[in-house]
Coordinates of C-alpha atoms and ligand atoms in Angstrom, one line a residue:
Chain A
M289 CA -62.8 50.1 154.8
S290 CA -62.2 47.4 156.5
S291 CA -59.4 44.4 155.9
H292 CA -61.5 42.3 154.5
S293 CA -64.0 44.2 151.4
F294 CA -64.8 42.2 148.7
L295 CA -61.9 44.0 146.5
Q296 CA -59.4 45.4 148.0
I297 CA -57.0 47.0 145.8
R298 CA -53.1 48.1 147.4
E299 CA -50.4 50.3 146.8
L300 CA -51.2 49.6 143.0
S301 CA -49.1 51.9 140.6
K302 CA -47.9 51.1 136.9
R303 CA -45.3 52.2 134.8
Y304 CA -44.5 51.1 131.1
G305 CA -41.7 50.1 129.6
G306 CA -39.3 52.7 129.3
A307 CA -41.4 55.7 131.1
P308 CA -39.9 57.9 133.1
K309 CA -42.3 57.7 135.2
P310 CA -45.5 55.6 136.6
V311 CA -49.0 56.2 134.8
F312 CA -50.8 56.4 138.6
E313 CA -49.3 55.0 141.8
G314 CA -50.4 54.7 145.5
I315 CA -53.9 53.5 144.9
N316 CA -55.2 52.3 147.5
V317 CA -59.6 51.3 147.2
D318 CA -61.9 49.1 148.9
I319 CA -65.2 47.9 146.8
E320 CA -67.9 46.0 148.7
R321 CA -69.9 43.0 147.5
G322 CA -72.7 45.0 145.5
E323 CA -71.5 48.4 145.2
F324 CA -71.4 50.3 141.9
V325 CA -68.2 52.1 141.1
C326 CA -67.7 54.3 138.6
I327 CA -64.6 56.2 138.2
I328 CA -63.7 59.3 136.3
G329 CA -60.8 61.6 135.0
H330 CA -58.8 63.2 132.2
S331 CA -57.6 61.1 129.0
G332 CA -54.9 59.8 129.4
C333 CA -54.8 59.3 134.2
G334 CA -54.7 55.6 133.5
K335 CA -58.0 54.7 133.9
T336 CA -58.1 51.4 131.2
T337 CA -54.6 51.1 132.9
I338 CA -56.0 50.0 136.0
L339 CA -59.0 47.9 134.5
N340 CA -56.9 45.4 133.0
I341 CA -55.1 44.9 135.8
L342 CA -58.5 43.7 137.2
S343 CA -59.2 41.9 135.0
G344 CA -55.9 40.2 134.3
L345 CA -55.2 41.2 130.9
D346 CA -52.6 43.3 132.6
S347 CA -50.0 43.1 135.7
A348 CA -49.4 45.7 137.6
S349 CA -45.9 46.9 138.3
G350 CA -46.3 47.5 142.2
G351 CA -48.5 47.3 144.6
N352 CA -51.6 44.3 144.4
V353 CA -55.5 43.3 143.7
V354 CA -57.4 40.5 146.4
M355 CA -60.7 40.1 145.2
D356 CA -62.7 38.0 147.3
G357 CA -59.6 36.8 149.7
R358 CA -57.7 36.0 146.6
E359 CA -55.0 37.9 144.9
V360 CA -55.3 38.6 141.0
S361 CA -53.1 37.6 139.2
G362 CA -54.7 36.9 134.8
P363 CA -58.3 36.8 133.5
S364 CA -60.6 34.8 135.6
L365 CA -64.5 33.8 134.6
D366 CA -65.0 35.7 138.5
R367 CA -64.7 38.7 136.8
G368 CA -66.9 40.0 133.6
V369 CA -65.3 42.4 131.2
V370 CA -67.6 44.2 128.8
F371 CA -65.3 45.7 126.4
Q372 CA -65.8 49.5 124.7
G373 CA -65.4 48.6 121.3
H374 CA -68.3 45.7 122.1
A375 CA -65.5 43.0 120.8
L376 CA -68.3 40.3 119.7
M377 CA -67.1 38.0 117.4
P378 CA -68.3 38.8 114.1
W379 CA -68.2 35.7 113.0
L380 CA -70.9 33.7 115.5
T381 CA -74.6 35.0 116.0
V382 CA -76.1 36.9 118.9
A383 CA -76.7 33.3 120.7
A384 CA -74.0 32.1 119.5
N385 CA -71.5 34.9 121.2
I386 CA -73.0 34.4 124.5
A387 CA -72.7 30.4 124.0
F388 CA -69.3 30.5 123.6
A389 CA -68.3 32.5 126.4
V390 CA -71.6 30.4 128.8
K391 CA -69.6 27.3 127.5
S392 CA -66.4 28.4 128.9
R393 CA -68.0 29.5 132.3
W394 CA -70.0 25.6 132.7
P395 CA -68.4 22.8 129.8
D396 CA -70.5 20.6 131.4
W397 CA -73.9 21.8 130.6
S398 CA -75.5 20.1 127.4
R399 CA -76.8 22.2 124.8
E400 CA -80.1 22.8 125.4
R401 CA -79.3 24.2 129.1
I402 CA -77.2 26.1 127.6
Q403 CA -78.8 27.9 124.7
Q404 CA -81.7 28.7 127.7
H405 CA -79.1 29.8 130.1
G406 CA -78.2 32.0 127.1
Q407 CA -81.5 33.4 126.5
K408 CA -82.0 34.2 129.4
Y409 CA -79.9 37.3 129.5
I410 CA -81.1 38.3 125.7
D411 CA -83.9 39.0 127.3
L412 CA -82.3 40.6 129.7
V413 CA -81.6 42.7 127.8
R414 CA -84.6 42.9 125.7
L415 CA -82.7 41.5 122.2
T416 CA -84.7 38.6 122.4
G417 CA -85.7 38.1 118.2
N418 CA -82.4 39.2 117.0
E419 CA -80.6 35.6 118.5
S420 CA -80.1 35.0 114.8
K421 CA -78.4 37.7 113.5
K422 CA -74.7 38.7 113.0
P423 CA -73.2 41.6 115.5
S424 CA -73.3 42.8 111.7
E425 CA -76.5 43.9 111.3
L426 CA -77.2 44.8 114.7
S427 CA -77.2 49.1 115.4
G428 CA -74.5 49.9 118.1
G429 CA -76.5 49.9 121.2
M430 CA -77.5 46.4 120.5
K431 CA -74.0 45.2 120.1
Q432 CA -72.9 46.7 123.0
R433 CA -75.9 44.9 124.6
V434 CA -75.2 41.4 123.4
G435 CA -72.0 42.7 125.2
I436 CA -73.7 42.7 128.7
A437 CA -75.4 41.0 127.8
R438 CA -72.1 38.6 127.9
A439 CA -70.8 39.3 130.8
F440 CA -73.4 39.6 132.7
A441 CA -74.2 35.4 131.1
I442 CA -71.5 34.0 132.7
Q443 CA -72.1 35.2 135.9
P444 CA -68.8 37.0 137.3
K445 CA -68.4 38.2 140.5
M446 CA -67.6 41.0 139.5
L447 CA -68.6 43.1 136.3
L448 CA -66.0 45.6 134.6
L449 CA -67.0 48.3 132.1
D450 CA -64.6 50.8 130.5
E451 CA -67.0 53.2 128.9
P452 CA -68.9 50.4 127.8
F453 CA -71.7 53.3 126.1
G454 CA -69.4 56.1 124.7
A455 CA -70.2 55.2 121.5
L456 CA -73.7 55.6 121.3
D457 CA -76.1 58.7 121.0
A458 CA -77.4 60.0 124.2
L459 CA -81.4 58.7 123.4
T460 CA -79.6 55.2 123.2
R461 CA -77.1 55.5 125.9
G462 CA -80.2 56.3 128.1
T463 CA -82.4 53.8 128.0
I464 CA -79.4 51.1 128.5
Q465 CA -78.1 53.3 131.3
D466 CA -81.5 51.9 132.5
E467 CA -81.9 48.7 131.9
L468 CA -78.3 48.1 133.6
L469 CA -78.9 49.4 136.6
S470 CA -82.5 47.2 136.8
I471 CA -80.1 44.4 135.8
C472 CA -77.5 45.0 138.6
S473 CA -80.1 45.8 141.7
Q474 CA -82.2 42.9 140.7
T475 CA -78.9 41.0 140.6
Q476 CA -77.3 42.6 143.3
Q477 CA -73.0 42.8 140.9
T478 CA -70.6 44.4 142.0
V479 CA -69.4 46.9 139.3
F480 CA -66.7 48.7 138.2
M481 CA -67.4 51.0 135.0
I482 CA -64.8 53.7 133.6
T483 CA -67.3 56.8 132.7
H484 CA -66.5 60.4 131.0
D485 CA -69.8 61.3 132.1
V486 CA -70.2 62.9 135.0
D487 CA -74.5 62.4 135.3
E488 CA -73.6 58.4 133.9
A489 CA -71.1 58.4 137.1
I490 CA -74.2 60.5 139.5
L491 CA -77.3 58.4 138.2
L492 CA -75.5 54.3 138.3
A493 CA -73.2 54.5 140.3
D494 CA -73.2 54.1 144.9
K495 CA -69.7 55.9 144.8
I496 CA -67.0 57.9 142.0
M497 CA -63.6 57.8 142.5
L498 CA -61.9 60.4 140.9
M499 CA -58.0 60.7 139.8
S500 CA -56.5 63.1 139.3
S501 CA -54.0 64.0 136.1
N502 CA -51.5 62.2 134.3
T503 CA -49.9 65.4 132.9
S504 CA -46.2 65.0 132.4
T505 CA -44.6 67.3 134.5
G506 CA -46.5 66.7 137.9
P507 CA -46.4 63.8 140.1
A508 CA -48.7 60.5 139.0
A509 CA -52.1 60.1 138.5
R510 CA -53.6 58.6 142.1
I511 CA -57.7 58.7 143.2
A512 CA -57.9 61.7 144.8
E513 CA -61.2 61.2 146.1
V514 CA -64.0 59.4 146.5
V515 CA -67.5 60.7 146.5
V516 CA -70.5 58.8 148.2
N517 CA -73.5 59.0 146.1
T518 CA -76.1 60.1 148.5
L519 CA -79.6 60.2 145.7
P520 CA -81.9 57.7 147.4
K521 CA -81.5 54.2 145.5
T522 CA -84.7 54.1 143.6
R523 CA -83.6 57.3 141.7
T524 CA -84.4 57.2 138.2
R525 CA -83.2 58.7 134.8
A526 CA -86.4 60.5 135.1
D527 CA -87.0 61.8 138.6
I528 CA -83.7 62.7 138.9
H529 CA -83.1 66.1 138.8
H530 CA -85.4 67.0 140.9
H531 CA -84.0 65.6 143.7
P532 CA -81.9 68.5 145.6
Q533 CA -78.4 66.6 146.3
F534 CA -78.2 66.3 142.9
Y535 CA -77.0 70.0 141.5
K536 CA -74.6 70.1 144.3
I537 CA -72.8 66.5 143.5
R538 CA -73.1 68.0 140.3
N539 CA -70.7 70.4 140.6
H540 CA -68.5 69.2 142.8
L541 CA -68.1 66.6 140.3
V542 CA -67.4 68.7 137.1
D543 CA -65.3 71.8 139.4
F544 CA -63.0 68.8 139.6
L545 CA -62.3 67.8 136.6
V546 CA -62.1 71.1 135.2
N547 CA -60.4 73.1 138.4
R548 CA -58.7 70.6 140.5
S549 CA -57.7 67.5 138.7
S550 CA -53.6 69.0 138.6
A551 CA -54.3 70.1 141.9
P552 CA -52.2 67.7 144.6
T553 CA -53.7 64.8 146.2
V554 CA -54.3 64.5 150.2
M555 CA -54.7 61.4 151.5
N556 CA -56.0 59.9 154.9
S557 CA -53.1 57.4 155.6
I558 CA -55.0 54.6 157.8
G559 CA -53.2 52.3 158.9
G560 CA -50.1 53.1 156.9
I561 CA -51.9 53.2 154.2
G562 CA -52.7 56.3 152.6
Y563 CA -56.4 56.3 151.5
P564 CA -58.4 58.7 149.3
P565 CA -60.9 60.5 151.4
E566 CA -64.5 60.0 151.0
I567 CA -66.3 63.0 150.7
F568 CA -70.6 63.8 150.6
P569 CA -71.4 67.5 148.8
G570 CA -74.4 65.4 148.2
L571 CA -75.1 66.6 152.2
T572 CA -73.2 69.6 152.5
S573 CA -75.6 72.8 153.1
E574 CA -76.3 75.8 150.8
E575 CA -74.1 77.2 152.4
D576 CA -70.9 75.5 152.3
S577 CA -70.8 74.6 148.6
S578 CA -72.4 77.9 147.7
D579 CA -68.9 78.5 145.5
K580 CA -69.7 76.2 143.2
S581 CA -73.1 76.1 143.0
Q582 CA -73.5 78.2 139.7
K583 CA -74.7 76.3 136.3
P584 CA -73.0 73.1 136.2
S585 CA -71.2 74.7 131.7
L586 CA -69.5 71.3 131.5
K587 CA -71.8 68.5 130.3
K588 CA -69.5 65.8 129.7
I589 CA -65.3 65.8 129.6
K590 CA -63.6 64.4 127.3
Chain B
M174 CA -80.7 47.8 88.6
L175 CA -78.1 45.5 89.1
K176 CA -80.1 42.1 87.5
S177 CA -80.2 44.9 84.1
I178 CA -76.4 45.3 84.6
A179 CA -75.7 41.9 84.6
L180 CA -78.0 40.4 81.4
K181 CA -76.5 43.3 79.4
A182 CA -72.6 41.8 80.7
A183 CA -74.3 38.8 79.8
L184 CA -75.5 39.8 76.2
L185 CA -72.4 41.9 75.7
S186 CA -69.8 38.5 76.7
V187 CA -71.7 36.5 74.3
L188 CA -71.8 39.2 71.2
L189 CA -68.2 39.0 71.6
L190 CA -68.1 36.2 72.0
G191 CA -69.5 35.5 69.0
C192 CA -67.2 38.1 67.5
F193 CA -64.2 36.8 68.5
L194 CA -65.5 33.9 66.6
L195 CA -66.1 34.9 63.5
V196 CA -62.8 36.7 63.0
W197 CA -61.0 33.1 63.9
H198 CA -64.0 31.9 61.3
I199 CA -62.3 34.1 58.6
A200 CA -59.2 34.4 58.8
T201 CA -59.2 30.7 59.1
L202 CA -61.1 30.2 55.8
P203 CA -59.3 27.4 53.9
K204 CA -57.7 29.5 50.9
Q205 CA -59.0 27.9 47.5
T206 CA -56.6 29.9 45.0
V207 CA -53.6 29.7 47.2
A208 CA -54.6 26.4 47.9
A209 CA -54.8 25.5 43.6
V210 CA -51.7 27.6 42.9
D211 CA -50.1 25.6 45.1
S212 CA -51.2 21.9 45.3
E213 CA -48.9 20.3 44.2
Y214 CA -46.9 21.1 47.3
A215 CA -49.5 21.1 49.9
K216 CA -48.9 17.4 47.9
L217 CA -45.2 17.3 49.1
M218 CA -46.1 18.1 52.6
G219 CA -48.7 15.4 52.8
G220 CA -51.6 15.8 52.9
G221 CA -53.0 18.7 51.1
A222 CA -56.3 18.8 53.2
P223 CA -57.1 22.0 54.4
K224 CA -57.4 20.5 58.4
S225 CA -53.6 19.8 59.0
T226 CA -52.7 23.2 57.3
G227 CA -53.4 27.0 59.1
L228 CA -54.8 27.1 62.4
P229 CA -57.4 24.7 63.0
T230 CA -60.9 26.7 62.3
P231 CA -63.5 27.2 65.3
L232 CA -65.9 24.8 63.5
Q233 CA -63.2 22.1 63.9
I234 CA -62.5 22.8 67.4
G235 CA -66.4 22.6 68.3
E236 CA -66.0 18.4 66.2
A237 CA -62.9 17.9 68.5
V238 CA -65.3 19.5 71.8
I239 CA -68.5 17.4 70.4
K240 CA -66.3 13.9 69.3
H241 CA -63.9 15.0 73.6
A242 CA -66.9 14.9 75.7
S243 CA -68.7 11.8 74.0
D244 CA -66.6 10.0 74.8
P245 CA -64.2 11.2 77.6
F246 CA -63.0 8.4 79.3
Y247 CA -61.5 6.1 77.3
D248 CA -58.0 4.6 77.0
N249 CA -56.2 3.3 74.4
G250 CA -53.2 3.0 75.2
P251 CA -50.6 5.2 77.2
N252 CA -50.6 8.0 73.9
D253 CA -54.4 7.5 73.4
K254 CA -55.9 8.2 76.6
G255 CA -58.9 10.4 76.8
I256 CA -59.1 14.2 78.0
G257 CA -61.5 12.6 80.8
I258 CA -59.1 11.0 82.0
Q259 CA -56.4 13.3 81.7
V260 CA -57.7 15.8 83.2
A261 CA -58.3 13.5 86.0
F262 CA -54.8 12.1 86.7
S263 CA -53.3 16.1 86.5
L264 CA -56.7 17.3 89.0
A265 CA -55.7 14.0 90.9
R266 CA -51.7 15.3 91.3
V267 CA -52.8 19.0 91.8
T268 CA -54.5 17.6 95.1
A269 CA -52.1 15.4 96.5
G270 CA -50.1 17.8 96.5
F271 CA -52.1 21.0 96.9
L272 CA -53.3 18.9 100.6
L273 CA -49.6 18.1 101.4
A274 CA -48.6 21.7 101.1
A275 CA -51.9 22.6 102.9
A276 CA -51.2 20.1 105.9
V277 CA -47.7 21.2 106.6
A278 CA -48.7 25.3 105.7
L279 CA -51.9 25.5 108.1
P280 CA -50.0 24.3 110.8
L281 CA -47.1 26.5 110.0
G282 CA -48.6 28.5 109.7
F283 CA -51.0 29.0 113.2
F284 CA -46.6 28.3 114.4
I285 CA -45.6 30.8 113.0
G286 CA -48.6 33.4 113.5
M287 CA -49.1 33.1 117.4
S288 CA -45.3 33.5 117.9
P289 CA -42.9 36.5 116.2
L290 CA -40.0 35.3 117.7
I291 CA -40.3 32.2 115.0
Y292 CA -41.6 34.2 112.8
R293 CA -38.2 35.7 112.4
A294 CA -36.7 33.3 112.8
L295 CA -38.2 32.0 109.8
N296 CA -38.6 34.4 107.6
P297 CA -35.4 34.8 105.4
F298 CA -35.9 31.3 104.5
I299 CA -39.6 31.9 103.8
Q300 CA -38.3 35.5 101.4
V301 CA -35.5 33.4 99.9
L302 CA -37.8 29.9 98.7
K303 CA -40.5 31.7 98.1
P304 CA -39.9 33.0 94.9
I305 CA -37.8 30.5 93.0
S306 CA -39.8 28.4 90.1
P307 CA -41.0 25.3 91.1
L308 CA -40.1 24.8 87.5
A309 CA -36.2 25.3 89.3
W310 CA -36.6 22.2 91.4
M311 CA -37.4 19.3 88.7
P312 CA -34.4 18.1 88.0
L313 CA -33.3 18.0 92.2
A314 CA -36.8 16.3 93.2
L315 CA -36.4 13.5 90.2
Y316 CA -32.4 12.9 91.3
T317 CA -34.1 12.5 94.4
I318 CA -37.3 10.8 94.2
K319 CA -36.4 9.3 90.7
D320 CA -40.2 8.9 90.2
S321 CA -42.0 10.8 88.0
A322 CA -45.3 11.1 88.9
T323 CA -44.5 12.1 92.7
S324 CA -41.6 14.4 91.3
S325 CA -44.8 16.2 90.1
I326 CA -46.8 16.1 93.5
F327 CA -44.1 17.9 94.7
V328 CA -43.5 19.8 92.6
I329 CA -47.1 21.4 93.4
F330 CA -46.3 21.0 97.4
I331 CA -43.5 22.9 96.7
C332 CA -45.1 25.9 94.8
S333 CA -48.0 26.0 96.8
I334 CA -46.8 26.2 100.1
W335 CA -45.5 30.0 100.5
P336 CA -48.9 31.9 99.5
M337 CA -51.4 29.1 102.2
L338 CA -47.8 29.2 104.7
I339 CA -47.7 33.3 104.7
N340 CA -51.6 34.0 104.1
T341 CA -52.1 31.6 107.7
A342 CA -48.9 33.7 109.2
H343 CA -50.3 36.4 108.7
G344 CA -54.2 36.3 109.3
V345 CA -53.0 33.8 112.4
A346 CA -50.8 36.7 113.7
S347 CA -53.3 40.1 112.8
V348 CA -56.6 38.6 114.8
R349 CA -57.9 41.4 116.9
R350 CA -56.4 41.6 120.4
E351 CA -59.9 42.5 121.3
W352 CA -61.0 38.7 120.6
L353 CA -58.1 37.5 122.2
N354 CA -58.9 39.1 125.4
V355 CA -61.8 38.2 125.0
A356 CA -61.5 34.2 125.3
K357 CA -58.6 34.9 127.7
T358 CA -61.0 37.1 130.8
L359 CA -63.5 33.9 129.8
E360 CA -60.3 31.4 129.7
V361 CA -60.8 29.4 127.0
G362 CA -58.2 26.6 126.2
V363 CA -55.3 27.1 124.0
L364 CA -57.1 24.3 121.7
R365 CA -60.6 25.5 121.6
K366 CA -58.7 29.8 121.4
A367 CA -57.1 28.5 118.0
F368 CA -60.2 26.1 116.7
Y369 CA -63.1 28.6 118.2
V370 CA -61.7 32.0 117.9
V371 CA -57.8 32.2 116.1
L372 CA -59.5 30.4 112.9
P373 CA -62.8 31.5 112.4
A374 CA -61.4 34.9 113.0
A375 CA -58.6 33.9 110.5
A376 CA -60.1 31.9 108.1
P377 CA -60.9 34.4 105.3
T378 CA -57.1 34.6 104.4
I379 CA -56.1 32.0 104.9
L380 CA -58.3 31.1 102.0
T381 CA -57.5 33.9 100.6
G382 CA -53.7 32.1 100.7
M383 CA -55.0 28.2 99.8
R384 CA -56.9 30.1 96.2
I385 CA -53.9 31.9 95.1
S386 CA -51.8 28.3 95.6
M387 CA -54.4 26.2 94.0
G388 CA -54.5 29.3 91.0
I389 CA -50.2 28.8 91.3
A390 CA -50.6 24.9 91.3
W391 CA -52.8 24.6 88.4
L392 CA -50.1 26.6 86.3
V393 CA -47.5 24.2 87.3
I394 CA -49.5 21.0 86.6
V395 CA -49.1 21.8 83.2
A396 CA -45.5 23.2 82.7
A397 CA -44.8 20.2 85.1
E398 CA -46.4 17.1 83.2
M399 CA -44.9 18.0 79.6
L400 CA -41.2 17.6 81.1
V401 CA -42.4 15.1 83.0
G402 CA -44.5 13.1 80.7
G403 CA -47.1 9.9 81.1
T404 CA -50.5 11.5 81.6
G405 CA -52.4 14.8 82.6
I406 CA -53.4 17.5 80.3
G407 CA -49.4 19.0 80.0
Y408 CA -48.8 16.0 78.5
F409 CA -51.8 15.8 76.4
V410 CA -50.8 19.0 75.2
W411 CA -47.1 18.0 74.9
N412 CA -47.8 15.4 72.5
E413 CA -50.5 16.4 70.4
W414 CA -48.3 20.0 69.4
N415 CA -45.8 16.1 68.3
N416 CA -48.9 14.6 67.0
L417 CA -48.9 17.8 64.9
S418 CA -52.8 18.7 65.9
L419 CA -53.4 21.3 66.6
T420 CA -57.1 21.4 66.6
N421 CA -56.8 19.6 70.3
V422 CA -54.1 21.3 71.7
I423 CA -56.4 24.4 71.4
F424 CA -58.7 22.7 72.8
A425 CA -56.6 21.8 75.6
I426 CA -56.1 24.7 76.6
L427 CA -59.2 25.9 76.0
M428 CA -60.3 22.6 78.9
I429 CA -57.7 23.9 81.2
G430 CA -59.1 27.4 81.4
V431 CA -62.1 25.7 82.5
V432 CA -60.7 23.6 85.1
G433 CA -59.2 26.6 86.1
M434 CA -61.2 28.6 85.9
L435 CA -64.2 25.9 87.8
L436 CA -61.3 24.9 90.9
D437 CA -60.9 29.4 91.2
M438 CA -65.1 29.3 91.6
L439 CA -64.4 26.3 93.8
F440 CA -62.6 28.3 96.4
G441 CA -64.3 31.5 95.4
L442 CA -67.4 29.7 97.6
L443 CA -65.3 28.8 100.2
Q444 CA -64.0 32.3 100.6
Q445 CA -67.4 33.7 100.9
A446 CA -68.6 31.0 103.4
A447 CA -65.8 32.4 105.7
T448 CA -66.0 35.7 105.3
Y449 CA -67.4 37.9 108.4
V450 CA -69.2 41.8 108.4
E451 CA -67.1 43.5 111.6
Ligands
ATP20 N1 -49.0 49.7 126.1 C1 -48.7 51.0 125.9 N2 -47.3 50.8 126.8 C2 -46.5 52.3 126.4 N3 -47.6 53.4 127.1 C3 -49.3 52.9 127.2 C4 -50.0 51.5 126.8 N4 -50.8 52.4 127.2 C5 -51.1 53.5 127.5 N5 -49.8 54.2 127.9 C6 -50.2 55.7 129.1 O1 -50.3 55.6 129.9 C7 -51.1 55.9 130.4 C8 -52.7 55.6 130.5 O2 -53.5 55.3 129.3 P1 -55.0 54.5 129.8 O3 -55.5 54.0 128.5 O4 -55.4 53.8 131.0 O5 -56.0 56.1 129.8 P2 -57.4 56.6 129.8 O6 -57.6 56.6 131.3 O7 -57.7 55.2 129.6 O8 -57.6 57.3 129.3 P3 -58.9 57.7 127.7 O9 -59.8 57.8 129.3 O10 -58.5 58.8 126.9 O11 -59.6 56.0 127.8 C9 -51.4 57.1 128.6 O12 -50.7 58.5 128.8 C10 -51.0 56.4 127.9 O13 -49.8 57.0 127.0
MG21 MG1 -59.2 54.1 128.4

């Protein structure tokens, strides 16, 4: 939590016009370069709103966001967004969708250079051979991969993903998760991702932010805890379940979502700013976590 | 399956046409007995040839088609021009009025669609002007423009502008927010966004408006030319009616239908090219 973290979110709050209370307030988060951060919370707590503010598509009611030393004040090519509904342009082919983004990023590039650059990312998401197809001719998973390729192709400093795999079946989701993991480790990409899937968060994220609920009677939502993923970086979807820390982390997350998401949040005050506490559930000894060691019953919280 | 349906439909169409022609033929057969009894009356009416009495037979129409088709572009003075020339005059007017309307309606529609404020401000005017029959403008046009040919172009302009304007505004206003957000996050400039995101997204709606406009324009040109006179397919119909040549009137009606259908097909093709599957 140095004062020169890559991304600094300070005292962020958002209140929609006419609403009696803010959706969330007092959000203080630091994200380092190359970090993969997931955010989990119940529906309606304001995850998409935070992501939209980070992308610059929406503006905050209070507080600010500073990325790489500059305040976020609007959309920028420095932040690539993968939208929940893939948001491909249906009248363009796969290659043209990506070329549109590449051309926006590097307007002076020649047609061949744009095409070559785009092709690299089409290959990366393993869509080689589908370049001239229209989005309507692709499966849901393929569309989402095009969306990911488009976001990566502009080489943003930070990638923002809003439930990118929400609409996919478990099998497809798994393979794309693997792809995302390998691309991110290759490119050292900084990522901020919303998910509802606890397992997905543990597989992908270095840090998992737990967001408290935003009920109509209770206080505004906040980031209640930052769970540090202490599983080895080399984890894969196939072996992650065998790691002794996996269920400790998983149980902690599920327990938060089921039992504690509406509980009052306790902040660590650092330099007058309330940060959410960092938790290392993977490193606790068996006795500490025995109270939560029951088999997880929830796979996915919606 | 599909092919067999298409084939059956085509056969049925031919059959229906055959029935129609047959009924028409029988209904317009020259009535010998009546003609014999009333031969003096027929003489009184001038001629007594079955051609000028009653409705023309399908064969006579067929002859007229062949006659006109064999020499569509002759020009024997103001009241005797080939059908090709007349249709060309009408098409030229429709095209001129339509293009003028497009030149106004498309940019204005874009503007209106982008700005809810302008949309609301202009909406009352559009609502009042839209239902006015284009021919009601004719006296005003003739008075102010003073030139009958230009007036008919103006009438085409005024009738084709509304569907294009409304559809363009609606198409532009309802471009999916996600696509605009994509453009925003890619820092796409205003013009590039207009031409590469909004225009293709709204193109199907815009072309639907253009197709409706063209249909109305073709309906209106016939009436306008009847009023204004001089040239064009509408004037041709009027002229042949004054000549009491129902054969030529029916032939002209057929022509109007065929040209209108071709115009509609043209816009249908354009529409198809612009349509995308979401
Ligand atoms: N445009 C808006 N106007 C008013 N209120 C809004 C608007 N957008 C969102 N909200 C409110 O803000 C709250 C947070 O919405 P948000 O979309 O950020 O939730 P979320 O955490 O992304 O939920 P989900 O997991 O279901 O996607 C919700 O209670 C919602 O009702
Ligand atoms: Mg959301």
